[in-house]
Amino acid sequence: MRVVVDLTRCQGYAQCAFLAPEVFRMVGDEALLFDPVPSDEQRVKVLRAAAACPVQALRVDLADDVPVPPIEPARTSGGDRARGEGRIVVVGASLAGLTAAETLREEGFTGSLTMIGDEPAEPYDRPPLSKQVQTGWASSTDTTLPRRRDIDADWRLGVAATALDLKHNTVSLSDGTDVAFDRLLVATGVRARPWPVAAEADLDGVFTVRTRADAAVLRERLNAGPRRVLIIGAGFTGSELASVCAELGVPVTVAEAGPSPLIGALGGVIGRISAEIMREHGVDLRTSTRVASLQGEQGRLRRALLSDGTTIDVDVAVVALGGIRNVEWLEGSGLAVGMWGLACDAGCRAFDASGLVTEDVFVAGDVARQPQPVFGYQFLAMEHWGNAVTQARVAAHNMISDKTDRWPHLEIPVFWSVQFGNNIKSVGVPPIADQIAVTQGSVQNRRFVAAYGYKGRLVGAVSWNHGRWLDHYHRLIEQAAPFPLPYDVTDPPVDGSPVPAEFPERVLPARDATVVVTGHDPSERQATLIHSSPAASGSRS
């Protein structure tokens, strides 16, 4: 039995923890952790918990238990074979890829379906890798995603895609074979950004956390009781791992180049609250501090030199500097790819290098960058669990539907984090905001909601152990509500005055030239991409 909880929907009502306490447990007032592979003895309890969940956030592996309803033919016209019984290839066998495949079958696609993934494992859930796995509550091998149905696919796992030929509609693989398609979904996601100095990155004791293998090895090292762990970067992954170390009683130092943790995602006001909590839990937090070098002896990490001139002895260093979108295999394909990912329209159809929409290539998940009408049609890439699910469903639907029946992906981004016993949830796009105001609760009590505004409009909200209110803000964002909020709310703060949100200056990909344009007559004009390595934009922290 396999279980996953959509924590973007979970509101901490704890019905699952009441009905199946051996599988689900609450951390603090709202945060939920769960065992992704409960024992067979817990099966009935888990199914009852899934049925009782007020927001239906539990997904249970039902592929072997529930009769699959008869497949209804996809709604098509014009005899388009690709939408009925043609060939669909999904490159990227993770959350977005699996969700799209299940949606294709649910909506009646009866043709051949090929799943290509560079990892040998079946699709698995990544959030537990930095949480339950590191605390020892679950094994990295227990994170396989539940199946809603059998997708009847040709699985090509452990084989990476190396090139895309749009002239012949084929994907080349690392084993030397080619796979033909009528429709293609690109869902290759991101990989962890490595430490930029190769010799230092190769030291025994230097880790990133993105894959099952990463998580398993790091868990072994943390369990062995290192003298001190250094975490490089205090975004969500870095902050969650610092929380894990504090829970395990492992001394930990966090080096953050910015003035506070989480500043890129939630701004300086919230970042300072996060910093206070870290230090209260014994974390040696060094803000405005970079790691100058990692030093080793006989191939093993021994110490780190920081930009403030201090040297700390460490056995383990975790590089948490964000991700690199997996698009190198698309270079030369003629698609609009770069360090920002693969650009697509609101219907998930990929753009080519000239900005024209393709009809046979679709995009979903962390690798996608698409316009968000709710936020001024800005092109945004959302590396969130919930976005991968909803975008994959839209992409799959549109791949096999008539033009008149296609859906736009208008999902408001939502994400969550659990750290130091606190449940943090965000809705909207806070980083585009210029102001923030606490609208409910108490910052001092660490139970509050803060709203983000941009030029007089509500664009985001973050809850700190107050997540049950977030749906309200979700609806307000959809309705383009004014900011500050023009009415009183329940549990108002002592001071709800707007203040600067204190986000770092945004670096927009559009500031740099990405193509060379040639030709004079409109029929001759052509754009050719300028390629550069995504890793080249990395830097030390």
XYZ file of C-alpha atoms in Angstrom:
541
model
C 0.000 0.000 0.000
C 1.299 3.458 -0.915
C 0.080 6.814 0.360
C 0.785 10.429 -0.472
C -0.833 13.558 0.967
C -1.399 16.679 -1.105
C -0.182 19.056 1.585
C -1.215 22.063 -0.492
C -4.802 21.020 0.278
C -4.319 19.649 3.791
C -5.626 22.059 6.430
C -4.522 20.213 9.542
C -7.907 18.920 10.704
C -6.077 15.780 11.886
C -8.856 13.309 11.051
C -6.248 11.014 9.511
C -4.044 11.188 12.628
C -7.078 10.316 14.763
C -8.149 7.368 12.594
C -4.685 5.996 11.734
C -2.190 7.348 14.299
C 0.455 4.788 13.353
C 0.552 6.223 9.804
C -0.203 9.938 10.220
C 1.075 12.285 12.903
C 0.787 15.971 13.612
C 3.832 18.159 14.195
C 2.886 21.288 16.077
C -0.673 22.527 15.581
C -1.053 21.977 11.834
C 1.890 20.243 10.163
C 1.296 16.672 9.016
C 3.850 13.921 8.474
C 2.973 10.461 7.186
C 4.372 7.013 6.502
C 4.250 6.632 2.685
C 4.201 2.805 2.868
C 1.946 1.656 5.729
C 1.829 -1.989 6.702
C -0.993 -4.180 5.462
C -2.393 -4.193 9.010
C -3.070 -0.462 8.641
C -4.910 -0.742 5.339
C -8.470 -0.431 6.637
C -7.534 2.489 8.900
C -5.824 4.332 6.049
C -8.788 3.875 3.721
C -11.106 5.190 6.433
C -8.792 8.158 6.938
C -8.791 8.895 3.207
C -12.598 8.786 3.136
C -12.888 11.007 6.218
C -10.426 13.712 5.097
C -12.542 16.910 4.890
C -10.495 18.264 1.969
C -9.793 14.905 0.274
C -6.020 15.449 0.378
C -5.043 11.761 0.735
C -4.080 9.724 -2.303
C -3.953 5.967 -1.819
C -2.619 3.373 -4.231
C -5.793 2.002 -5.805
C -4.477 0.515 -9.052
C -4.852 -3.060 -7.798
C -8.031 -2.608 -5.754
C -10.525 -0.553 -7.725
C -12.059 -1.778 -10.995
C -11.020 0.528 -13.804
C -14.095 2.001 -15.516
C -14.436 1.414 -19.236
C -12.394 3.868 -21.249
C -14.472 6.421 -23.076
C -13.067 7.537 -26.446
C -11.340 10.908 -26.367
C -13.430 13.760 -27.742
C -11.851 14.416 -31.140
C -12.757 15.503 -34.622
C -11.222 15.488 -38.051
C -9.821 11.990 -37.761
C -6.757 13.105 -35.800
C -5.132 9.785 -34.979
C -2.735 11.356 -32.471
C -5.607 12.229 -30.164
C -7.278 8.839 -30.359
C -4.988 5.865 -30.758
C -1.696 7.505 -31.750
C 1.686 7.497 -30.033
C 2.332 9.666 -26.970
C 5.764 9.870 -25.378
C 6.320 11.339 -21.901
C 9.908 12.346 -21.125
C 10.227 12.614 -17.371
C 8.974 9.768 -15.184
C 8.237 11.672 -11.988
C 5.179 13.331 -10.415
C 4.173 15.421 -13.445
C 4.866 12.630 -15.925
C 2.917 9.998 -13.984
C 0.002 12.379 -13.364
C -0.191 13.169 -17.074
C -0.081 9.486 -18.024
C -2.898 8.603 -15.629
C -4.954 11.537 -16.908
C -4.450 10.462 -20.521
C -5.865 7.018 -19.779
C -8.680 8.418 -17.637
C -9.739 10.692 -20.492
C -9.853 7.871 -22.996
C -6.504 7.784 -24.762
C -6.128 4.233 -26.108
C -2.920 4.518 -28.105
C 0.659 3.629 -27.217
C 2.173 5.405 -24.231
C 5.923 5.470 -23.569
C 7.404 6.719 -20.294
C 11.065 7.759 -20.404
C 13.032 8.489 -17.223
C 16.743 8.832 -16.529
C 16.423 7.264 -13.067
C 15.927 3.504 -12.746
C 13.185 3.857 -10.113
C 9.458 4.153 -10.701
C 8.005 7.641 -10.122
C 8.468 8.659 -6.501
C 7.552 11.541 -4.211
C 10.377 14.006 -3.530
C 9.197 16.140 -0.543
C 9.679 13.309 2.011
C 13.346 13.022 1.001
C 14.248 16.118 3.032
C 11.759 15.407 5.830
C 10.509 11.926 6.805
C 13.468 10.127 5.230
C 16.089 12.201 7.059
C 14.410 11.781 10.441
C 14.229 8.021 9.891
C 10.442 7.833 9.860
C 10.468 6.459 6.310
C 12.978 4.891 3.955
C 13.863 6.555 0.664
C 12.644 3.392 -1.085
C 9.202 3.906 0.481
C 8.474 7.063 -1.498
C 7.083 5.453 -4.659
C 4.023 7.405 -5.760
C 0.592 5.754 -5.457
C -1.102 4.700 -8.686
C -4.683 5.683 -9.411
C -4.847 3.221 -12.281
C -2.757 1.018 -14.554
C -1.480 3.241 -17.368
C -0.460 0.369 -19.682
C 2.813 2.063 -20.684
C 6.129 1.023 -22.164
C 8.503 2.044 -19.371
C 12.003 3.094 -20.452
C 13.609 3.752 -17.069
C 17.281 4.401 -16.427
C 17.621 5.780 -19.960
C 17.950 9.534 -20.500
C 16.603 11.488 -23.436
C 19.525 13.037 -25.344
C 17.935 14.866 -28.300
C 14.647 15.865 -29.906
C 14.086 15.846 -33.662
C 10.931 17.780 -34.518
C 11.318 17.185 -38.240
C 10.832 13.448 -37.782
C 9.064 13.575 -34.369
C 11.552 11.350 -32.567
C 13.283 11.383 -29.190
C 16.827 10.012 -29.068
C 17.862 8.069 -25.975
C 21.182 7.435 -24.274
C 21.042 3.743 -25.211
C 21.249 4.688 -28.889
C 17.590 4.100 -29.736
C 14.980 6.530 -31.048
C 11.327 6.692 -29.998
C 8.755 8.112 -32.429
C 5.744 10.118 -31.269
C 2.634 11.916 -32.436
C 2.425 13.944 -29.231
C 5.253 14.604 -26.771
C 5.119 15.777 -23.144
C 8.301 17.282 -21.704
C 8.304 16.822 -17.922
C 12.022 16.553 -17.185
C 11.938 18.771 -14.095
C 15.039 20.088 -12.390
C 18.178 18.675 -10.805
C 20.011 19.995 -7.775
C 22.552 22.729 -8.439
C 25.941 21.298 -7.446
C 28.735 23.040 -5.608
C 30.505 25.023 -8.374
C 34.075 23.881 -7.599
C 34.280 20.324 -8.914
C 37.197 19.202 -6.754
C 35.404 20.406 -3.619
C 32.045 18.981 -4.726
C 33.709 15.555 -5.093
C 34.842 15.445 -1.452
C 33.310 12.618 0.566
C 30.747 14.368 2.750
C 29.448 16.942 0.262
C 25.825 16.296 -0.733
C 22.849 17.609 -2.624
C 19.306 16.335 -1.974
C 17.152 15.725 -5.011
C 17.053 11.982 -5.700
C 16.361 8.871 -3.685
C 20.042 7.984 -3.789
C 20.977 11.435 -2.453
C 18.529 11.109 0.424
C 19.578 7.581 1.366
C 23.291 8.429 1.647
C 22.644 11.655 3.541
C 20.385 9.808 5.983
C 23.230 7.367 6.725
C 25.630 10.232 7.444
C 23.210 12.085 9.706
C 22.395 8.883 11.547
C 26.116 8.307 12.158
C 26.286 11.480 14.282
C 28.608 13.916 12.481
C 30.518 16.540 14.477
C 28.747 19.321 12.583
C 26.691 19.726 9.431
C 27.043 22.753 7.165
C 24.023 23.684 5.076
C 24.792 26.044 2.215
C 21.699 28.071 1.406
C 18.648 28.850 3.553
C 15.809 28.455 1.092
C 13.081 25.927 1.827
C 15.235 22.827 1.347
C 18.101 24.231 3.394
C 15.767 25.397 6.171
C 13.974 22.037 6.294
C 17.270 20.187 6.572
C 18.402 22.528 9.354
C 15.171 21.618 11.139
C 15.936 17.916 10.690
C 19.417 18.354 12.177
C 17.984 20.219 15.160
C 15.438 17.438 15.687
C 18.175 14.796 15.531
C 20.421 16.735 17.889
C 23.127 17.171 15.263
C 25.075 20.481 15.468
C 24.330 22.492 12.337
C 25.564 25.710 10.745
C 23.576 27.402 7.980
C 25.407 29.782 5.641
C 23.074 32.117 3.742
C 24.326 34.755 1.314
C 21.253 36.928 1.852
C 20.294 38.863 4.977
C 17.805 36.204 6.154
C 16.458 32.721 5.390
C 13.628 32.328 2.850
C 14.160 35.868 1.609
C 13.865 34.947 -2.058
C 10.524 33.189 -1.586
C 8.852 35.130 1.234
C 10.846 38.357 1.634
C 12.837 39.926 4.433
C 9.956 40.502 6.872
C 9.096 36.801 7.028
C 12.774 35.897 6.670
C 13.624 37.584 9.963
C 10.935 35.558 11.725
C 12.435 32.391 10.257
C 15.897 33.460 11.435
C 14.658 33.954 15.001
C 13.100 30.493 15.035
C 16.253 28.853 13.682
C 18.402 30.432 16.365
C 15.888 29.553 19.079
C 16.365 25.910 18.061
C 20.133 26.088 18.348
C 21.010 26.553 14.684
C 24.227 28.487 14.047
C 22.776 30.746 11.354
C 25.265 32.918 9.455
C 23.421 35.421 7.258
C 25.108 37.645 4.652
C 27.769 34.952 4.640
C 29.120 32.900 1.763
C 31.169 29.731 1.784
C 34.569 30.640 0.372
C 35.805 27.044 0.091
C 35.259 23.492 1.249
C 38.448 21.804 2.437
C 39.271 18.166 2.848
C 41.927 15.672 3.846
C 42.513 12.411 2.007
C 39.392 13.008 -0.050
C 37.059 13.627 2.909
C 35.438 16.910 3.906
C 36.982 18.346 7.066
C 36.276 22.078 7.219
C 34.732 25.070 5.497
C 36.126 28.582 5.139
C 33.438 31.266 5.321
C 33.444 34.749 3.839
C 33.442 36.288 7.329
C 36.932 34.860 7.811
C 35.957 32.035 10.150
C 36.693 28.364 9.644
C 34.369 25.663 10.922
C 35.066 21.948 11.274
C 32.384 19.921 9.471
C 31.914 16.315 8.381
C 28.884 16.920 6.176
C 27.977 19.795 3.866
C 24.617 19.945 2.115
C 24.476 22.196 -0.952
C 20.985 23.724 -1.108
C 21.407 26.339 -3.833
C 18.305 25.642 -5.880
C 17.923 23.711 -9.106
C 18.917 23.595 -12.762
C 16.165 22.861 -15.252
C 16.806 19.777 -17.349
C 16.684 21.199 -20.868
C 20.146 20.465 -22.296
C 18.779 17.569 -24.321
C 16.480 20.041 -26.114
C 19.277 22.274 -27.397
C 19.221 22.232 -31.179
C 15.582 21.128 -31.263
C 14.297 24.564 -32.224
C 12.230 24.933 -29.062
C 12.340 27.984 -26.765
C 14.620 26.629 -24.040
C 17.160 28.205 -21.743
C 18.170 28.426 -18.107
C 14.568 29.447 -17.332
C 13.196 26.150 -18.703
C 10.956 25.426 -21.691
C 8.484 28.206 -22.532
C 4.874 27.301 -23.270
C 1.466 28.921 -23.529
C -1.292 28.727 -20.931
C -2.465 25.505 -22.576
C 0.969 23.923 -21.983
C 1.912 23.910 -25.693
C 5.638 24.540 -26.147
C 6.924 27.598 -27.986
C 9.545 27.270 -30.686
C 12.546 29.590 -30.824
C 10.579 32.158 -32.835
C 7.807 32.309 -30.234
C 5.313 30.281 -32.290
C 3.206 27.659 -30.536
C 3.817 24.032 -31.448
C 0.939 21.581 -31.772
C 2.712 18.326 -30.932
C 4.949 19.242 -27.962
C 3.552 20.011 -24.505
C 5.239 20.880 -21.206
C 4.419 20.316 -17.522
C 6.057 20.503 -14.127
C 9.157 22.269 -12.840
C 10.680 22.605 -16.307
C 7.759 24.644 -17.689
C 7.685 28.431 -17.875
C 4.346 29.865 -18.920
C 2.404 33.137 -18.794
C 0.255 33.653 -15.727
C -2.788 35.795 -16.653
C -3.606 36.388 -12.987
C -0.205 38.031 -12.529
C -0.024 40.341 -15.504
C 0.862 37.594 -17.998
C 4.351 37.328 -16.557
C 6.211 34.171 -17.599
C 6.740 32.222 -14.400
C 8.202 28.832 -13.556
C 6.636 27.185 -10.511
C 8.676 24.474 -8.820
C 5.880 23.286 -6.545
C 4.267 19.873 -5.982
C 0.709 21.083 -6.541
C 1.602 22.970 -9.699
C 3.192 19.849 -11.201
C -0.044 17.929 -10.634
C -2.491 20.509 -11.991
C -0.319 21.493 -14.934
C 0.192 17.866 -15.927
C -3.553 17.269 -15.934
C -4.147 20.286 -18.147
C -1.362 19.282 -20.526
C -2.647 15.707 -20.804
C -6.206 16.859 -21.447
C -5.105 19.285 -24.147
C -2.904 16.717 -25.880
C -5.943 14.628 -26.805
C -8.690 17.254 -27.077
C -10.116 19.386 -29.829
C -8.987 22.992 -29.934
C -12.457 24.036 -28.807
C -12.209 21.833 -25.708
C -8.742 22.800 -24.507
C -8.203 24.130 -20.984
C -6.005 26.988 -19.789
C -3.739 26.351 -16.821
C -4.850 29.127 -14.473
C -3.855 27.503 -11.193
C -2.899 29.860 -8.361
C 0.431 28.516 -7.017
C 0.346 26.960 -3.543
C 3.205 25.387 -1.616
C 4.050 24.304 1.908
C 6.985 23.656 4.211
C 7.354 22.063 7.621
C 10.278 23.272 9.731
C 10.972 23.496 13.445
C 7.428 22.323 14.180
C 5.894 25.123 12.119
C 3.515 24.644 9.206
C 4.227 27.283 6.550
C 1.916 27.588 3.548
C 1.914 30.109 0.733
C -0.565 30.958 -2.006
C -0.062 33.220 -5.019
C 3.281 34.677 -6.063
C 4.719 36.605 -3.102
C 8.085 37.413 -4.789
C 6.457 39.904 -7.173
C 5.055 41.926 -4.244
C 6.239 45.329 -3.111
C 4.407 45.371 0.252
C 3.388 42.986 3.007
C 0.924 43.305 5.890
C 0.084 40.945 8.732
C -3.681 40.531 8.427
C -4.546 37.913 11.038
C -3.103 36.429 14.188
C 0.079 37.237 16.074
C 3.665 37.169 14.852
C 4.843 36.959 18.465
C 2.809 33.787 18.964
C 4.013 32.429 15.612
C 0.451 31.980 14.407
C -0.481 34.474 11.725
C -1.338 35.237 8.104
C 0.467 37.884 6.077
C -0.820 39.256 2.761
C 1.351 40.483 -0.105
C 0.406 43.345 -2.401
C 1.712 44.736 -5.662
C 0.585 48.141 -6.893
C -2.628 47.983 -4.890
C -3.593 44.372 -5.693
C -3.395 41.242 -3.554
C -0.889 38.846 -5.162
C -0.034 36.407 -2.384
C -0.415 35.301 1.219
C 1.593 33.192 3.636
C 0.262 31.454 6.729
C 2.337 30.447 9.713
C 0.471 27.777 11.691
C -2.743 29.416 10.462
C -3.310 27.533 7.199
C -7.062 27.077 7.475
C -7.512 30.681 6.378
C -5.467 30.335 3.225
C -8.370 29.235 1.010
C -9.976 32.603 1.739
C -6.913 34.437 0.421
C -6.753 32.075 -2.542
C -10.215 33.220 -3.606
C -9.343 36.875 -3.038
C -6.298 36.576 -5.311
C -8.449 35.004 -8.020
C -10.839 37.947 -7.722
C -8.050 40.559 -7.995
C -8.855 41.879 -4.531
C -7.368 45.225 -3.510
C -4.412 45.572 -1.164
C -4.466 46.425 1.681
C -7.663 44.496 2.368
C -10.518 47.038 2.636
C -12.435 45.242 5.394
C -11.937 43.806 8.871
C -11.026 40.160 9.294
C -11.308 37.632 12.106
C -8.472 37.702 14.652
C -6.931 40.978 13.478
C -3.321 41.787 14.484
C -2.303 44.611 16.757
C -0.719 46.386 13.790
C -1.710 45.477 10.245
C -0.051 48.381 8.472
C 1.655 47.544 5.159
C 5.451 47.678 5.104
C 7.992 47.002 2.326
C 8.154 43.274 1.517
C 11.963 43.398 1.178
C 12.520 40.983 -1.672
C 15.872 40.873 -3.468
C 15.962 42.478 -6.887
C 14.450 40.076 -9.387
C 16.736 38.922 -12.181
C 14.554 38.469 -15.263
C 15.725 36.172 -18.081
C 14.300 38.688 -20.577
C 17.045 41.161 -19.732
C 19.588 39.197 -21.756
C 19.476 38.473 -25.492
C 18.465 34.866 -26.107
C 18.222 34.675 -29.909
C 19.834 35.944 -33.088
C 17.261 37.221 -35.583
C 17.982 36.938 -39.305
C 16.150 37.721 -42.556
C 14.330 40.822 -43.834
C 10.991 39.866 -45.374
C 8.439 38.523 -42.857
C 8.466 35.192 -44.692
C 12.233 34.956 -44.165
C 12.548 36.139 -40.584
C 13.950 33.497 -38.281
C 15.160 33.309 -34.681
C 18.060 31.092 -33.614
C 18.707 30.429 -29.959
C 21.985 31.385 -28.295
C 22.920 28.471 -26.057
C 24.802 28.655 -22.790
C 25.225 26.139 -20.007
C 22.545 26.538 -17.285
C 25.193 25.647 -14.723
C 27.221 28.672 -15.763
C 24.823 30.926 -13.889
C 25.523 29.178 -10.595
C 27.489 30.838 -7.818
C 28.844 30.119 -4.395
C 26.715 30.876 -1.380
